[in-house]
Amino acid sequence: VYMQGKDGPIGLVILNDNESVLVLGPYDAPYFYVSVTDWVVYTFVLLLLNGTILYGLYYLNQRNLRPASYALDKVQFDGLALDRKDYAVLDLATNIPKLVEHINDLRKEHQQSLYNQRDLMHAVAHEFRGPMARLSFALDLFNDKTSDNRREKLTDDMHDALDELDALVREVLGYSRLKHGQHPLQLSEFNIKELAQDVCDKVKTIHNNKQFVIYSQPNQGSIVYADKNLIERALINLVRNAARFSISTVQLNLTEYNDSIDIQVEDDGPGIPPGKRERIFEPFTRLDFSRNRDSGGAGLGLAIAKGIITRHHGKIWAEDSRMLNGALFTITMPLKQLDNNEEVTQEEQNKEELS
């Protein structure tokens, strides 16, 4: 047994006879025996030392984080602007609802993209089924007993089906490039009124019983800096669609503003039902129920036109024509498109403004 004696720590040893006690000590080493009070003091000092070290590390860490936090006016998360608070750690807690909402929006866009791709694949398969069936039917009828006249007729039918398939493939590929921005713009200056006149002349060779009228403001036309071939293709699709459903007249209105231009194509046909004005710009959507190619087309013309105008940073929509009581398609787009280098510079400038 160890205990504190008068002159220092001592040890008491009970001998084997259980009656004698041997006293050892006192000892000179003060650390041999530590009282409860000493243990409390030592523990307090140790905790105080550890706390001081931890506080010093925390202070140094906060001193490094605080200038970076104050230097950020906005935090960018995949294009989403987040508000700045006093400290960077508090920014995360404050903007978690915005992050969750942004992630949900991205998920919905991804899901909608999958739905659109699925619908497009189904529509392509459906469009291929028609010419493939006609081609298979002609091959079944083509045999050694077929007369020469019949052979010639079946051969023409097969060539028509193959041409139809080839045109459909080219239309689908063109639409896909426009949809995913893979079609680089070949920019040049041209007069939009002269281009509209050329488009009307081309469409008139097919619909020679229709009247095509062009109104322009200013009268001499406007100079547009864009991809001439793509704009011509979009106008051909719109004018051809208007001529197909018009009774007698197709009208183009060209109006220039400060930095944009409006192009309107209207006809005196039956118009477009309100429930179909948005869907007609989707691939393989026809304005009627006819499966005749001369009447309904492949159903990609308006979708391609929308892709071209969107590629030119413009908008296109359909409504009723108040003048001719038919359909009215309106395009609004900038007069001058940015070059590729200017687009990159503009994107960098936007990022600097947000940072």
GROMACS .gro file of C-alpha atoms in nm:
model
  355
    1VAL     CA    1   0.000   0.000   0.000
    2TYR     CA    2   0.131   0.346  -0.093
    3MET     CA    3   0.041   0.660   0.095
    4GLN     CA    4   0.163   1.013   0.157
    5GLY     CA    5   0.381   1.034   0.466
    6LYS     CA    6   0.501   1.332   0.659
    7ASP     CA    7   0.831   1.356   0.475
    8GLY     CA    8   0.715   1.215   0.141
    9PRO     CA    9   0.554   0.909  -0.012
   10ILE     CA   10   0.597   0.583   0.185
   11GLY     CA   11   0.508   0.220   0.125
   12LEU     CA   12   0.356  -0.022   0.377
   13VAL     CA   13   0.423  -0.396   0.333
   14ILE     CA   14   0.235  -0.658   0.544
   15LEU     CA   15   0.460  -0.952   0.625
   16ASN     CA   16   0.364  -1.321   0.612
   17ASP     CA   17   0.274  -1.344   0.980
   18ASN     CA   18  -0.006  -1.093   0.912
   19GLU     CA   19   0.099  -0.907   1.228
   20SER     CA   20   0.415  -0.720   1.127
   21VAL     CA   21   0.415  -0.412   0.895
   22LEU     CA   22   0.728  -0.302   0.712
   23VAL     CA   23   0.751   0.071   0.636
   24LEU     CA   24   0.944   0.169   0.323
   25GLY     CA   25   1.040   0.525   0.256
   26PRO     CA   26   1.002   0.808   0.245
   27TYR     CA   27   1.097   0.823  -0.123
   28ASP     CA   28   1.270   1.117  -0.292
   29ALA     CA   29   1.094   1.071  -0.635
   30PRO     CA   30   0.782   1.292  -0.625
   31TYR     CA   31   0.633   1.123  -0.929
   32PHE     CA   32   0.612   0.783  -0.763
   33TYR     CA   33   0.281   0.879  -0.602
   34VAL     CA   34   0.028   1.120  -0.758
   35SER     CA   35  -0.272   1.238  -0.566
   36VAL     CA   36  -0.624   1.285  -0.711
   37THR     CA   37  -0.578   1.662  -0.703
   38ASP     CA   38  -0.262   1.633  -0.910
   39TRP     CA   39  -0.443   1.416  -1.168
   40VAL     CA   40  -0.718   1.675  -1.205
   41VAL     CA   41  -0.466   1.953  -1.254
   42TYR     CA   42  -0.265   1.754  -1.510
   43THR     CA   43  -0.581   1.663  -1.708
   44PHE     CA   44  -0.699   2.026  -1.717
   45VAL     CA   45  -0.361   2.146  -1.842
   46LEU     CA   46  -0.357   1.877  -2.113
   47LEU     CA   47  -0.708   1.965  -2.235
   48LEU     CA   48  -0.620   2.336  -2.238
   49LEU     CA   49  -0.311   2.267  -2.447
   50ASN     CA   50  -0.504   2.056  -2.702
   51GLY     CA   51  -0.778   2.318  -2.726
   52THR     CA   52  -0.523   2.590  -2.792
   53ILE     CA   53  -0.367   2.388  -3.075
   54LEU     CA   54  -0.705   2.311  -3.238
   55TYR     CA   55  -0.815   2.675  -3.216
   56GLY     CA   56  -0.492   2.785  -3.380
   57LEU     CA   57  -0.544   2.547  -3.672
   58TYR     CA   58  -0.907   2.660  -3.715
   59TYR     CA   59  -0.804   3.027  -3.709
   60LEU     CA   60  -0.539   2.974  -3.976
   61ASN     CA   61  -0.789   2.785  -4.195
   62GLN     CA   62  -1.053   3.058  -4.164
   63ARG     CA   63  -0.799   3.328  -4.245
   64ASN     CA   64  -0.720   3.148  -4.573
   65LEU     CA   65  -1.086   3.093  -4.665
   66ARG     CA   66  -1.220   3.441  -4.586
   67PRO     CA   67  -1.039   3.638  -4.864
   68ALA     CA   68  -1.146   3.382  -5.124
   69SER     CA   69  -1.505   3.405  -5.002
   70TYR     CA   70  -1.514   3.784  -5.017
   71ALA     CA   71  -1.353   3.783  -5.363
   72LEU     CA   72  -1.645   3.585  -5.512
   73ASP     CA   73  -1.948   3.788  -5.608
   74LYS     CA   74  -2.120   3.487  -5.766
   75VAL     CA   75  -2.050   3.117  -5.778
   76GLN     CA   76  -2.118   2.937  -6.105
   77PHE     CA   77  -2.263   2.587  -6.102
   78ASP     CA   78  -2.313   2.464  -6.460
   79GLY     CA   79  -2.439   2.807  -6.569
   80LEU     CA   80  -2.648   2.864  -6.252
   81ALA     CA   81  -2.569   3.187  -6.061
   82LEU     CA   82  -2.556   3.143  -5.681
   83ASP     CA   83  -2.582   3.431  -5.435
   84ARG     CA   84  -2.272   3.519  -5.229
   85LYS     CA   85  -2.289   3.524  -4.849
   86ASP     CA   86  -2.027   3.625  -4.591
   87TYR     CA   87  -1.849   3.290  -4.593
   88ALA     CA   88  -1.804   3.021  -4.854
   89VAL     CA   89  -1.935   2.750  -4.619
   90LEU     CA   90  -2.258   2.941  -4.566
   91ASP     CA   91  -2.304   2.973  -4.945
   92LEU     CA   92  -2.356   2.599  -4.978
   93ALA     CA   93  -2.629   2.585  -4.713
   94THR     CA   94  -2.802   2.893  -4.855
   95ASN     CA   95  -2.803   2.772  -5.217
   96ILE     CA   96  -2.882   2.404  -5.168
   97PRO     CA   97  -3.248   2.457  -5.278
   98LYS     CA   98  -3.127   2.623  -5.598
   99LEU     CA   99  -2.884   2.340  -5.665
  100VAL     CA  100  -3.155   2.079  -5.612
  101GLU     CA  101  -3.393   2.267  -5.841
  102HIS     CA  102  -3.126   2.300  -6.110
  103ILE     CA  103  -3.043   1.929  -6.090
  104ASN     CA  104  -3.412   1.842  -6.120
  105ASP     CA  105  -3.439   2.065  -6.428
  106LEU     CA  106  -3.141   1.891  -6.586
  107ARG     CA  107  -3.297   1.553  -6.510
  108LYS     CA  108  -3.626   1.658  -6.673
  109GLU     CA  109  -3.444   1.790  -6.981
  110HIS     CA  110  -3.250   1.465  -7.011
  111GLN     CA  111  -3.569   1.262  -6.975
  112GLN     CA  112  -3.746   1.475  -7.236
  113SER     CA  113  -3.450   1.432  -7.471
  114LEU     CA  114  -3.477   1.054  -7.435
  115TYR     CA  115  -3.850   1.072  -7.511
  116ASN     CA  116  -3.785   1.286  -7.819
  117GLN     CA  117  -3.520   1.046  -7.948
  118ARG     CA  118  -3.753   0.753  -7.894
  119ASP     CA  119  -4.037   0.927  -8.080
  120LEU     CA  120  -3.800   1.023  -8.361
  121MET     CA  121  -3.681   0.665  -8.401
  122HIS     CA  122  -4.038   0.539  -8.411
  123ALA     CA  123  -4.132   0.803  -8.668
  124VAL     CA  124  -3.830   0.722  -8.887
  125ALA     CA  125  -3.916   0.353  -8.876
  126HIS     CA  126  -4.276   0.433  -8.970
  127GLU     CA  127  -4.167   0.654  -9.262
  128PHE     CA  128  -3.932   0.387  -9.394
  129ARG     CA  129  -4.205   0.127  -9.384
  130GLY     CA  130  -4.401   0.281  -9.674
  131PRO     CA  131  -4.135   0.288  -9.949
  132MET     CA  132  -3.987  -0.041  -9.824
  133ALA     CA  133  -4.328  -0.209  -9.857
  134ARG     CA  134  -4.374  -0.076 -10.211
  135LEU     CA  135  -4.024  -0.192 -10.304
  136SER     CA  136  -4.090  -0.540 -10.161
  137PHE     CA  137  -4.426  -0.561 -10.341
  138ALA     CA  138  -4.266  -0.469 -10.675
  139LEU     CA  139  -3.994  -0.730 -10.629
  140ASP     CA  140  -4.255  -0.998 -10.554
  141LEU     CA  141  -4.437  -0.919 -10.879
  142PHE     CA  142  -4.117  -0.908 -11.081
  143ASN     CA  143  -4.059  -1.251 -11.240
  144ASP     CA  144  -3.986  -1.415 -11.573
  145LYS     CA  145  -4.351  -1.419 -11.677
  146THR     CA  146  -4.391  -1.045 -11.636
  147SER     CA  147  -4.452  -0.858 -11.960
  148ASP     CA  148  -4.214  -0.587 -12.078
  149ASN     CA  149  -4.460  -0.308 -12.005
  150ARG     CA  150  -4.523  -0.448 -11.660
  151ARG     CA  151  -4.150  -0.482 -11.600
  152GLU     CA  152  -4.095  -0.118 -11.693
  153LYS     CA  153  -4.375  -0.007 -11.461
  154LEU     CA  154  -4.243  -0.213 -11.169
  155THR     CA  155  -3.888  -0.085 -11.234
  156ASP     CA  156  -4.010   0.275 -11.220
  157ASP     CA  157  -4.193   0.202 -10.894
  158MET     CA  158  -3.879   0.056 -10.738
  159HIS     CA  159  -3.670   0.354 -10.849
  160ASP     CA  160  -3.929   0.590 -10.701
  161ALA     CA  161  -3.922   0.400 -10.371
  162LEU     CA  162  -3.541   0.409 -10.361
  163ASP     CA  163  -3.538   0.782 -10.440
  164GLU     CA  164  -3.790   0.837 -10.164
  165LEU     CA  165  -3.574   0.645  -9.917
  166ASP     CA  166  -3.266   0.840 -10.021
  167ALA     CA  167  -3.445   1.173  -9.980
  168LEU     CA  168  -3.577   1.066  -9.641
  169VAL     CA  169  -3.229   0.966  -9.520
  170ARG     CA  170  -3.085   1.299  -9.632
  171GLU     CA  171  -3.364   1.489  -9.459
  172VAL     CA  172  -3.317   1.298  -9.134
  173LEU     CA  173  -2.940   1.352  -9.140
  174GLY     CA  174  -2.984   1.722  -9.213
  175TYR     CA  175  -3.233   1.758  -8.930
  176SER     CA  176  -3.001   1.574  -8.691
  177ARG     CA  177  -2.707   1.803  -8.773
  178LEU     CA  178  -2.919   2.112  -8.719
  179LYS     CA  179  -3.069   1.973  -8.399
  180HIS     CA  180  -2.729   1.908  -8.243
  181GLY     CA  181  -2.556   2.220  -8.378
  182GLN     CA  182  -2.318   2.021  -8.600
  183HIS     CA  183  -2.386   2.233  -8.910
  184PRO     CA  184  -2.131   2.520  -8.923
  185LEU     CA  185  -2.271   2.845  -9.058
  186GLN     CA  186  -2.125   2.972  -9.386
  187LEU     CA  187  -2.189   3.343  -9.327
  188SER     CA  188  -2.220   3.596  -9.610
  189GLU     CA  189  -2.412   3.913  -9.692
  190PHE     CA  190  -2.716   3.895  -9.920
  191ASN     CA  191  -3.037   4.079  -9.996
  192ILE     CA  192  -3.326   3.902  -9.829
  193LYS     CA  193  -3.581   4.036 -10.080
  194GLU     CA  194  -3.384   3.899 -10.375
  195LEU     CA  195  -3.352   3.566 -10.198
  196ALA     CA  196  -3.726   3.557 -10.128
  197GLN     CA  197  -3.796   3.627 -10.497
  198ASP     CA  198  -3.569   3.338 -10.602
  199VAL     CA  199  -3.749   3.109 -10.358
  200CYS     CA  200  -4.090   3.206 -10.497
  201ASP     CA  201  -3.969   3.147 -10.853
  202LYS     CA  202  -3.849   2.796 -10.761
  203VAL     CA  203  -4.171   2.701 -10.583
  204LYS     CA  204  -4.382   2.848 -10.864
  205THR     CA  205  -4.246   2.589 -11.109
  206ILE     CA  206  -4.435   2.327 -10.906
  207HIS     CA  207  -4.738   2.537 -10.808
  208ASN     CA  208  -4.776   2.743 -11.124
  209ASN     CA  209  -5.145   2.808 -11.056
  210LYS     CA  210  -5.068   3.004 -10.736
  211GLN     CA  211  -4.988   3.374 -10.700
  212PHE     CA  212  -4.681   3.479 -10.500
  213VAL     CA  213  -4.661   3.833 -10.361
  214ILE     CA  214  -4.368   3.996 -10.177
  215TYR     CA  215  -4.390   4.313  -9.963
  216SER     CA  216  -4.068   4.459  -9.824
  217GLN     CA  217  -3.988   4.740  -9.582
  218PRO     CA  218  -3.761   4.901  -9.693
  219ASN     CA  219  -3.871   4.852 -10.051
  220GLN     CA  220  -3.523   4.769 -10.186
  221GLY     CA  221  -3.484   4.491  -9.932
  222SER     CA  222  -3.256   4.439  -9.634
  223ILE     CA  223  -2.896   4.320  -9.622
  224VAL     CA  224  -2.868   4.014  -9.398
  225TYR     CA  225  -2.545   3.857  -9.275
  226ALA     CA  226  -2.624   3.487  -9.233
  227ASP     CA  227  -2.594   3.146  -9.398
  228LYS     CA  228  -2.763   3.209  -9.733
  229ASN     CA  229  -2.809   2.843  -9.825
  230LEU     CA  230  -2.973   2.754  -9.493
  231ILE     CA  231  -3.201   3.059  -9.494
  232GLU     CA  232  -3.302   2.976  -9.851
  233ARG     CA  233  -3.384   2.620  -9.749
  234ALA     CA  234  -3.595   2.740  -9.457
  235LEU     CA  235  -3.786   2.982  -9.682
  236ILE     CA  236  -3.839   2.713  -9.948
  237ASN     CA  237  -3.989   2.481  -9.686
  238LEU     CA  238  -4.222   2.754  -9.558
  239VAL     CA  239  -4.326   2.884  -9.902
  240ARG     CA  240  -4.374   2.531 -10.037
  241ASN     CA  241  -4.588   2.445  -9.736
  242ALA     CA  242  -4.795   2.762  -9.783
  243ALA     CA  243  -4.840   2.694 -10.156
  244ARG     CA  244  -4.946   2.335 -10.089
  245PHE     CA  245  -5.235   2.439  -9.864
  246SER     CA  246  -5.326   2.775 -10.017
  247ILE     CA  247  -5.622   2.833 -10.243
  248SER     CA  248  -5.468   3.092 -10.473
  249THR     CA  249  -5.227   3.329 -10.294
  250VAL     CA  250  -4.902   3.313 -10.096
  251GLN     CA  251  -4.767   3.636  -9.949
  252LEU     CA  252  -4.427   3.721  -9.799
  253ASN     CA  253  -4.379   4.024  -9.573
  254LEU     CA  254  -4.023   4.142  -9.500
  255THR     CA  255  -3.983   4.406  -9.228
  256GLU     CA  256  -3.650   4.544  -9.106
  257TYR     CA  257  -3.600   4.682  -8.755
  258ASN     CA  258  -3.292   4.828  -8.584
  259ASP     CA  259  -3.093   4.505  -8.555
  260SER     CA  260  -3.341   4.235  -8.655
  261ILE     CA  261  -3.574   4.136  -8.936
  262ASP     CA  262  -3.918   3.977  -8.945
  263ILE     CA  263  -4.012   3.739  -9.228
  264GLN     CA  264  -4.378   3.641  -9.257
  265VAL     CA  265  -4.519   3.375  -9.490
  266GLU     CA  266  -4.899   3.359  -9.508
  267ASP     CA  267  -5.158   3.196  -9.731
  268ASP     CA  268  -5.534   3.193  -9.792
  269GLY     CA  269  -5.578   2.825  -9.708
  270PRO     CA  270  -5.771   2.656  -9.427
  271GLY     CA  271  -5.523   2.763  -9.158
  272ILE     CA  272  -5.382   2.560  -8.869
  273PRO     CA  273  -5.588   2.428  -8.576
  274PRO     CA  274  -5.482   2.591  -8.247
  275GLY     CA  275  -5.391   2.256  -8.094
  276LYS     CA  276  -5.142   2.180  -8.372
  277ARG     CA  277  -4.954   2.510  -8.394
  278GLU     CA  278  -4.676   2.388  -8.168
  279ARG     CA  279  -4.666   2.026  -8.285
  280ILE     CA  280  -4.626   2.112  -8.655
  281PHE     CA  281  -4.261   2.198  -8.586
  282GLU     CA  282  -4.196   1.847  -8.455
  283PRO     CA  283  -4.043   1.589  -8.692
  284PHE     CA  284  -4.281   1.388  -8.914
  285THR     CA  285  -4.587   1.592  -8.815
  286ARG     CA  286  -4.820   1.663  -9.107
  287LEU     CA  287  -5.091   1.923  -9.135
  288ASP     CA  288  -5.341   1.672  -9.272
  289PHE     CA  289  -5.412   1.301  -9.242
  290SER     CA  290  -5.315   1.217  -9.597
  291ARG     CA  291  -5.028   0.975  -9.653
  292ASN     CA  292  -4.979   1.103 -10.008
  293ARG     CA  293  -4.629   1.243 -10.048
  294ASP     CA  294  -4.753   1.511 -10.286
  295SER     CA  295  -4.995   1.629 -10.021
  296GLY     CA  296  -4.835   1.567  -9.686
  297GLY     CA  297  -4.462   1.557  -9.763
  298ALA     CA  298  -4.216   1.379  -9.537
  299GLY     CA  299  -4.313   1.590  -9.238
  300LEU     CA  300  -3.963   1.731  -9.182
  301GLY     CA  301  -3.986   2.063  -9.368
  302LEU     CA  302  -4.112   2.275  -9.079
  303ALA     CA  303  -3.887   2.097  -8.827
  304ILE     CA  304  -3.584   2.173  -9.044
  305ALA     CA  305  -3.697   2.534  -9.086
  306LYS     CA  306  -3.719   2.572  -8.709
  307GLY     CA  307  -3.375   2.415  -8.665
  308ILE     CA  308  -3.225   2.660  -8.917
  309ILE     CA  309  -3.383   2.965  -8.755
  310THR     CA  310  -3.282   2.846  -8.406
  311ARG     CA  311  -2.926   2.798  -8.534
  312HIS     CA  312  -2.940   3.166  -8.640
  313HIS     CA  313  -3.048   3.273  -8.287
  314GLY     CA  314  -3.401   3.344  -8.406
  315LYS     CA  315  -3.756   3.228  -8.338
  316ILE     CA  316  -4.039   3.095  -8.553
  317TRP     CA  317  -4.405   3.043  -8.470
  318ALA     CA  318  -4.741   2.988  -8.639
  319GLU     CA  319  -5.073   3.170  -8.601
  320ASP     CA  320  -5.378   3.276  -8.802
  321SER     CA  321  -5.341   3.517  -9.092
  322ARG     CA  322  -5.561   3.822  -9.040
  323MET     CA  323  -5.516   3.942  -9.398
  324LEU     CA  324  -5.560   3.620  -9.598
  325ASN     CA  325  -5.749   3.417  -9.332
  326GLY     CA  326  -5.511   3.124  -9.366
  327ALA     CA  327  -5.191   3.027  -9.186
  328LEU     CA  328  -4.921   3.278  -9.090
  329PHE     CA  329  -4.563   3.176  -9.013
  330THR     CA  330  -4.342   3.445  -8.858
  331ILE     CA  331  -3.962   3.441  -8.837
  332THR     CA  332  -3.768   3.692  -8.631
  333MET     CA  333  -3.389   3.682  -8.636
  334PRO     CA  334  -3.087   3.916  -8.610
  335LEU     CA  335  -2.977   4.102  -8.921
  336LYS     CA  336  -2.615   4.008  -8.852
  337GLN     CA  337  -2.490   3.679  -8.716
  338LEU     CA  338  -2.175   3.665  -8.505
  339ASP     CA  339  -1.869   3.498  -8.651
  340ASN     CA  340  -1.726   3.196  -8.471
  341ASN     CA  341  -1.450   3.403  -8.307
  342GLU     CA  342  -1.701   3.669  -8.205
  343GLU     CA  343  -1.925   3.402  -8.053
  344VAL     CA  344  -1.634   3.270  -7.845
  345THR     CA  345  -1.546   3.623  -7.733
  346GLN     CA  346  -1.908   3.690  -7.643
  347GLU     CA  347  -1.926   3.369  -7.436
  348GLU     CA  348  -1.606   3.461  -7.251
  349GLN     CA  349  -1.742   3.811  -7.184
  350ASN     CA  350  -2.065   3.665  -7.044
  351LYS     CA  351  -1.864   3.436  -6.815
  352GLU     CA  352  -1.656   3.731  -6.692
  353GLU     CA  353  -1.972   3.931  -6.619
  354LEU     CA  354  -2.114   3.642  -6.416
  355SER     CA  355  -1.791   3.578  -6.224
   0.00000   0.00000   0.00000
